[in-house]
Amino acid sequence: MKKRCLACLLVFMLPAAGICADSATDAQKAIAAAKAAQKEADALQGGWRSTESLIKKAEKTAAKGDHRKALALATKARREAGLARAQAEHERQHWSPPPYAQP
Amino acid sequence: MNKVILVVVYLGFMGTFPMLSHAGPDEDLKAYQAYFKQQFPDFKDSNYLMGMYNFNDDKRRQWEEIMEFPPYEFVIEKGERLFNTPFPNGKSYADCLENGGTGIANTYPRFDLQEGRVRTLSMELNRCREKNGAKPLGLLKGDLPAILAYLAETSRGMPIDIQVADDPRALAAYEDGKRIYFTRRGPRGFACYHCHWETAGRRIRGNELSPAIGQAANFPAYRSKWGALGPIQRRYKGCMKNVGAKPLKAGSAGMNNLEYFHRRLSNGLPSNAPAARF
């Protein structure tokens, strides 16, 4: 009886553990991607402070085991870093003193 | 008919091109100072140096009270002591600096033609330390700003005189500083000029905004908010943080070029550093 119970438990628990492992990996991947995107924005002198906070929050949340939330935060950070980079690239091409400040 | 159009276009281009090619740092400065003269026709030099305190009587009174016993005086004394303390090899900062360091702060940052980059006075002091076997000091807090305060005191009243050498590298550094100054950054898309040009004299939350001209003549400055005296790059970092941007690293080429451009806006005004600010 005991053996059957153990087998049943294993059958149900193993996929759950797999899901946990997957979400942990996904969160870590998303955090790494956000960090890489942030680095790109920084290289253009265009990083945003809020992105850094989001990445830190994502890391803390992942460490606590809430991988779903960590994934969401890291995804948001990555998106934000993309916006920062786009802003910096745009500014590199189109920055200009305002008309009243031109000789 | 086509030839006529071509000639007109060519003449138009030739008419415009020389104008563009001559727009350099001197033309910029004239245009910038003319803008502020138009914005604040009654301003004298002293008004530019007073910054935000022009625009709020209460704050000006508080500031004047602070200035009765300027909080930076002890820092100047400390800076003088540090400046005159010899290195273990017997040499001193005065041996490294032009004119022994007296009356030169108003001419920094300078473009170093040998190194091909902008050098701030902080960099000169740290280079001197390294040359004499001492470790470089932190740029934003502690002993280095105190020495800067002492050196600034020796050039108080002397005109700010930041020169852009006739060298393409110096011009490139100036242009880089200008780009950084006029670049929107952070999630709110603010550039320096949004606050200190077109809204100078108005308020952002509880604070009146100072005009861009004159700001740099007051640094290094003792800020009540910091409870300490700090160099202008510390203030730049604060501004960048305020608009949500990750600040550039103090002492980086970008930050030094920004200081080169920004400090040049105050050319001709008497140096008023160190000063006190909220």
CSV table of C-alpha atoms in Angstrom, one decimal, chain B residues 12-266:
chain,number,residue,atom,x,y,z
B,12,GLY,CA,21.7,79.0,-51.8
B,13,PHE,CA,23.9,76.1,-50.7
B,14,MET,CA,27.1,78.1,-50.9
B,15,GLY,CA,25.4,80.9,-49.0
B,16,THR,CA,24.4,78.5,-46.2
B,17,PHE,CA,27.5,76.3,-46.0
B,18,PRO,CA,30.0,79.0,-44.9
B,19,MET,CA,27.5,80.0,-42.2
B,20,LEU,CA,27.3,76.4,-40.9
B,21,SER,CA,31.1,75.9,-41.1
B,22,HIS,CA,31.7,79.0,-39.0
B,23,ALA,CA,29.3,78.0,-36.3
B,24,GLY,CA,31.8,77.0,-33.6
B,25,PRO,CA,32.1,77.4,-29.8
B,26,ASP,CA,32.4,81.1,-30.0
B,27,GLU,CA,29.3,81.6,-32.1
B,28,ASP,CA,27.5,79.1,-29.9
B,29,LEU,CA,28.4,81.1,-26.8
B,30,LYS,CA,27.3,84.4,-28.3
B,31,ALA,CA,23.9,82.8,-29.3
B,32,TYR,CA,23.5,81.2,-25.8
B,33,GLN,CA,24.3,84.3,-23.9
B,34,ALA,CA,22.1,86.4,-26.2
B,35,TYR,CA,19.2,84.0,-25.5
B,36,PHE,CA,19.5,84.5,-21.7
B,37,LYS,CA,19.9,88.3,-22.1
B,38,GLN,CA,16.6,88.3,-23.9
B,39,GLN,CA,15.0,86.1,-21.3
B,40,PHE,CA,16.3,88.1,-18.3
B,41,PRO,CA,17.1,91.6,-19.7
B,42,ASP,CA,17.6,93.1,-16.2
B,43,PHE,CA,20.1,90.5,-15.1
B,44,LYS,CA,23.6,91.5,-14.1
B,45,ASP,CA,26.5,89.1,-13.6
B,46,SER,CA,25.6,88.9,-9.9
B,47,ASN,CA,22.1,87.7,-10.9
B,48,TYR,CA,23.4,84.9,-13.0
B,49,LEU,CA,25.6,83.8,-10.1
B,50,MET,CA,22.6,83.9,-7.7
B,51,GLY,CA,20.8,81.2,-9.8
B,52,MET,CA,17.5,80.1,-8.5
B,53,TYR,CA,17.5,82.6,-5.6
B,54,ASN,CA,16.6,85.3,-8.1
B,55,PHE,CA,13.1,83.9,-8.4
B,56,ASN,CA,11.9,83.4,-4.8
B,57,ASP,CA,12.3,86.1,-2.1
B,58,ASP,CA,11.9,83.7,0.8
B,59,LYS,CA,14.5,81.4,-0.4
B,60,ARG,CA,16.8,84.3,-1.2
B,61,ARG,CA,16.5,85.6,2.3
B,62,GLN,CA,17.3,82.1,3.7
B,63,TRP,CA,20.2,81.8,1.4
B,64,GLU,CA,21.5,85.2,2.4
B,65,GLU,CA,21.3,84.2,6.1
B,66,ILE,CA,23.3,81.0,5.3
B,67,MET,CA,25.9,83.2,3.5
B,68,GLU,CA,26.5,85.2,6.7
B,69,PHE,CA,28.4,82.2,8.0
B,70,PRO,CA,29.2,80.3,4.8
B,71,PRO,CA,29.2,76.6,5.5
B,72,TYR,CA,32.1,76.0,3.0
B,73,GLU,CA,34.7,78.0,5.0
B,74,PHE,CA,35.8,75.1,7.1
B,75,VAL,CA,36.1,73.0,4.0
B,76,ILE,CA,38.4,75.7,2.4
B,77,GLU,CA,40.6,75.5,5.5
B,78,LYS,CA,40.7,71.7,5.3
B,79,GLY,CA,41.5,71.9,1.6
B,80,GLU,CA,44.3,74.4,2.2
B,81,ARG,CA,45.8,72.1,4.8
B,82,LEU,CA,45.6,69.1,2.5
B,83,PHE,CA,47.0,71.0,-0.4
B,84,ASN,CA,50.0,72.1,1.6
B,85,THR,CA,50.7,68.7,3.1
B,86,PRO,CA,53.7,67.4,1.2
B,87,PHE,CA,53.8,63.8,-0.2
B,88,PRO,CA,56.2,61.4,1.4
B,89,ASN,CA,58.8,62.3,-1.2
B,90,GLY,CA,58.7,65.9,-0.1
B,91,LYS,CA,56.9,67.2,-3.3
B,92,SER,CA,53.5,68.9,-3.1
B,93,TYR,CA,50.5,69.6,-5.2
B,94,ALA,CA,51.9,73.1,-5.9
B,95,ASP,CA,54.8,71.5,-7.7
B,96,CYS,CA,52.5,69.9,-10.2
B,97,LEU,CA,50.2,72.8,-11.0
B,98,GLU,CA,50.7,75.9,-13.1
B,99,ASN,CA,51.3,79.0,-10.8
B,100,GLY,CA,51.5,76.6,-7.8
B,101,GLY,CA,47.7,76.1,-8.2
B,102,THR,CA,46.8,79.7,-7.4
B,103,GLY,CA,44.3,81.4,-9.6
B,104,ILE,CA,43.9,78.6,-12.1
B,105,ALA,CA,40.6,76.9,-11.1
B,106,ASN,CA,38.6,79.4,-13.2
B,107,THR,CA,40.3,78.0,-16.4
B,108,TYR,CA,39.4,74.3,-15.8
B,109,PRO,CA,38.4,72.0,-17.4
B,110,ARG,CA,41.1,72.3,-20.1
B,111,PHE,CA,41.8,70.4,-23.2
B,112,ASP,CA,45.1,68.6,-23.0
B,113,LEU,CA,46.7,68.7,-26.4
B,114,GLN,CA,49.3,66.0,-25.5
B,115,GLU,CA,46.7,63.6,-24.2
B,116,GLY,CA,44.0,64.6,-26.6
B,117,ARG,CA,41.3,64.8,-24.0
B,118,VAL,CA,39.6,67.1,-21.5
B,119,ARG,CA,41.2,67.3,-18.1
B,120,THR,CA,39.4,68.5,-15.1
B,121,LEU,CA,41.2,70.0,-12.1
B,122,SER,CA,40.3,66.9,-10.1
B,123,MET,CA,42.2,64.8,-12.7
B,124,GLU,CA,45.2,67.1,-12.4
B,125,LEU,CA,45.2,66.6,-8.6
B,126,ASN,CA,45.0,62.9,-8.9
B,127,ARG,CA,47.6,62.7,-11.5
B,128,CYS,CA,49.9,64.7,-9.2
B,129,ARG,CA,49.2,62.2,-6.4
B,130,GLU,CA,50.0,59.2,-8.6
B,131,LYS,CA,53.2,60.9,-9.9
B,132,ASN,CA,54.3,61.3,-6.3
B,133,GLY,CA,53.4,57.8,-5.2
B,134,ALA,CA,50.1,58.5,-3.5
B,135,LYS,CA,46.8,56.8,-4.3
B,136,PRO,CA,44.2,58.8,-6.3
B,137,LEU,CA,41.3,60.2,-4.3
B,138,GLY,CA,37.6,59.7,-4.9
B,139,LEU,CA,36.2,62.3,-7.2
B,140,LEU,CA,32.9,63.2,-5.7
B,141,LYS,CA,33.3,63.2,-1.9
B,142,GLY,CA,35.9,63.7,0.8
B,143,ASP,CA,39.3,65.2,0.5
B,144,LEU,CA,39.4,65.9,-3.2
B,145,PRO,CA,36.4,68.3,-3.3
B,146,ALA,CA,38.0,70.1,-0.2
B,147,ILE,CA,41.2,70.7,-2.2
B,148,LEU,CA,39.1,71.9,-5.1
B,149,ALA,CA,37.3,74.3,-2.8
B,150,TYR,CA,40.6,75.8,-1.7
B,151,LEU,CA,41.9,76.2,-5.2
B,152,ALA,CA,38.6,77.7,-6.3
B,153,GLU,CA,38.8,80.2,-3.5
B,154,THR,CA,42.2,81.4,-4.9
B,155,SER,CA,40.5,82.3,-8.2
B,156,ARG,CA,37.3,83.8,-6.7
B,157,GLY,CA,36.3,86.8,-8.8
B,158,MET,CA,38.5,85.9,-11.7
B,159,PRO,CA,36.5,85.4,-15.0
B,160,ILE,CA,35.6,81.9,-16.0
B,161,ASP,CA,37.7,81.2,-19.0
B,162,ILE,CA,37.3,77.9,-20.6
B,163,GLN,CA,39.1,77.7,-23.9
B,164,VAL,CA,38.4,75.4,-26.8
B,165,ALA,CA,41.8,75.0,-28.5
B,166,ASP,CA,42.0,75.3,-32.2
B,167,ASP,CA,42.4,71.6,-32.6
B,168,PRO,CA,39.9,69.1,-34.1
B,169,ARG,CA,40.1,66.9,-31.0
B,170,ALA,CA,39.2,69.8,-28.7
B,171,LEU,CA,36.3,70.7,-30.9
B,172,ALA,CA,35.2,67.1,-30.9
B,173,ALA,CA,35.3,67.0,-27.1
B,174,TYR,CA,33.3,70.3,-27.0
B,175,GLU,CA,30.7,68.9,-29.5
B,176,ASP,CA,30.4,65.7,-27.5
B,177,GLY,CA,29.7,67.7,-24.3
B,178,LYS,CA,27.2,69.8,-26.2
B,179,ARG,CA,25.5,66.6,-27.5
B,180,ILE,CA,25.3,65.2,-24.0
B,181,TYR,CA,23.8,68.5,-22.8
B,182,PHE,CA,21.1,68.6,-25.4
B,183,THR,CA,20.3,64.9,-25.4
B,184,ARG,CA,17.0,63.8,-24.0
B,185,ARG,CA,17.5,61.0,-21.5
B,186,GLY,CA,15.5,58.9,-19.0
B,187,PRO,CA,11.9,57.8,-19.3
B,188,ARG,CA,10.6,61.3,-19.2
B,189,GLY,CA,12.8,62.4,-22.1
B,190,PHE,CA,14.3,65.4,-20.4
B,191,ALA,CA,17.5,67.1,-21.6
B,192,CYS,CA,19.4,69.7,-19.5
B,193,TYR,CA,18.1,72.5,-21.6
B,194,HIS,CA,14.4,71.7,-20.8
B,195,CYS,CA,14.8,72.8,-17.3
B,196,HIS,CA,17.6,75.4,-17.5
B,197,TRP,CA,16.8,77.2,-20.7
B,198,GLU,CA,13.2,77.3,-21.7
B,199,THR,CA,11.8,77.0,-18.1
B,200,ALA,CA,14.6,78.8,-16.3
B,201,GLY,CA,12.9,81.0,-13.6
B,202,ARG,CA,9.8,78.8,-13.4
B,203,ARG,CA,9.2,76.1,-11.0
B,204,ILE,CA,9.4,72.4,-11.1
B,205,ARG,CA,7.6,71.1,-8.0
B,206,GLY,CA,8.9,73.1,-5.1
B,207,ASN,CA,12.0,74.4,-6.8
B,208,GLU,CA,12.7,77.4,-9.0
B,209,LEU,CA,15.0,76.5,-11.9
B,210,SER,CA,18.3,78.4,-12.4
B,211,PRO,CA,19.4,79.6,-15.8
B,212,ALA,CA,22.2,77.6,-17.4
B,213,ILE,CA,24.5,80.5,-17.5
B,214,GLY,CA,26.2,81.1,-14.2
B,215,GLN,CA,25.5,77.7,-12.6
B,216,ALA,CA,29.0,76.3,-13.2
B,217,ALA,CA,30.7,79.5,-11.8
B,218,ASN,CA,29.5,78.4,-8.4
B,219,PHE,CA,31.0,75.0,-8.2
B,220,PRO,CA,32.4,73.3,-6.2
B,221,ALA,CA,29.6,74.2,-3.9
B,222,TYR,CA,28.4,73.3,-0.4
B,223,ARG,CA,24.9,71.9,-0.8
B,224,SER,CA,22.7,71.6,2.3
B,225,LYS,CA,21.0,68.6,0.7
B,226,TRP,CA,24.4,66.8,0.6
B,227,GLY,CA,25.5,68.3,4.0
B,228,ALA,CA,28.9,68.5,2.2
B,229,LEU,CA,30.8,70.3,-0.5
B,230,GLY,CA,30.9,68.6,-3.9
B,231,PRO,CA,32.1,69.2,-7.4
B,232,ILE,CA,29.8,69.9,-10.3
B,233,GLN,CA,29.9,66.3,-11.6
B,234,ARG,CA,28.1,65.3,-8.4
B,235,ARG,CA,25.4,67.8,-9.3
B,236,TYR,CA,25.2,66.4,-12.9
B,237,LYS,CA,24.7,63.0,-11.5
B,238,GLY,CA,21.8,64.3,-9.3
B,239,CYS,CA,20.2,66.0,-12.3
B,240,MET,CA,20.4,62.8,-14.4
B,241,LYS,CA,18.9,60.8,-11.6
B,242,ASN,CA,16.1,63.3,-11.2
B,243,VAL,CA,15.0,62.7,-14.8
B,244,GLY,CA,15.2,58.9,-14.3
B,245,ALA,CA,18.4,58.4,-16.3
B,246,LYS,CA,21.3,56.3,-15.2
B,247,PRO,CA,24.0,59.0,-14.6
B,248,LEU,CA,27.2,58.9,-16.5
B,249,LYS,CA,30.2,57.9,-14.5
B,250,ALA,CA,32.1,60.7,-12.7
B,251,GLY,CA,35.4,61.3,-14.4
B,252,SER,CA,34.4,59.5,-17.6
B,253,ALA,CA,35.1,61.1,-20.9
B,254,GLY,CA,31.4,61.9,-21.4
B,255,MET,CA,31.1,63.6,-18.0
B,256,ASN,CA,34.3,65.5,-18.5
B,257,ASN,CA,33.2,66.7,-21.9
B,258,LEU,CA,29.8,67.7,-20.4
B,259,GLU,CA,31.6,69.8,-17.8
B,260,TYR,CA,33.8,71.3,-20.5
B,261,PHE,CA,30.7,72.5,-22.5
B,262,HIS,CA,28.6,73.5,-19.5
B,263,ARG,CA,31.3,75.4,-17.7
B,264,ARG,CA,32.1,77.3,-20.9
B,265,LEU,CA,28.5,78.7,-20.8
B,266,SER,CA,29.6,80.8,-17.9
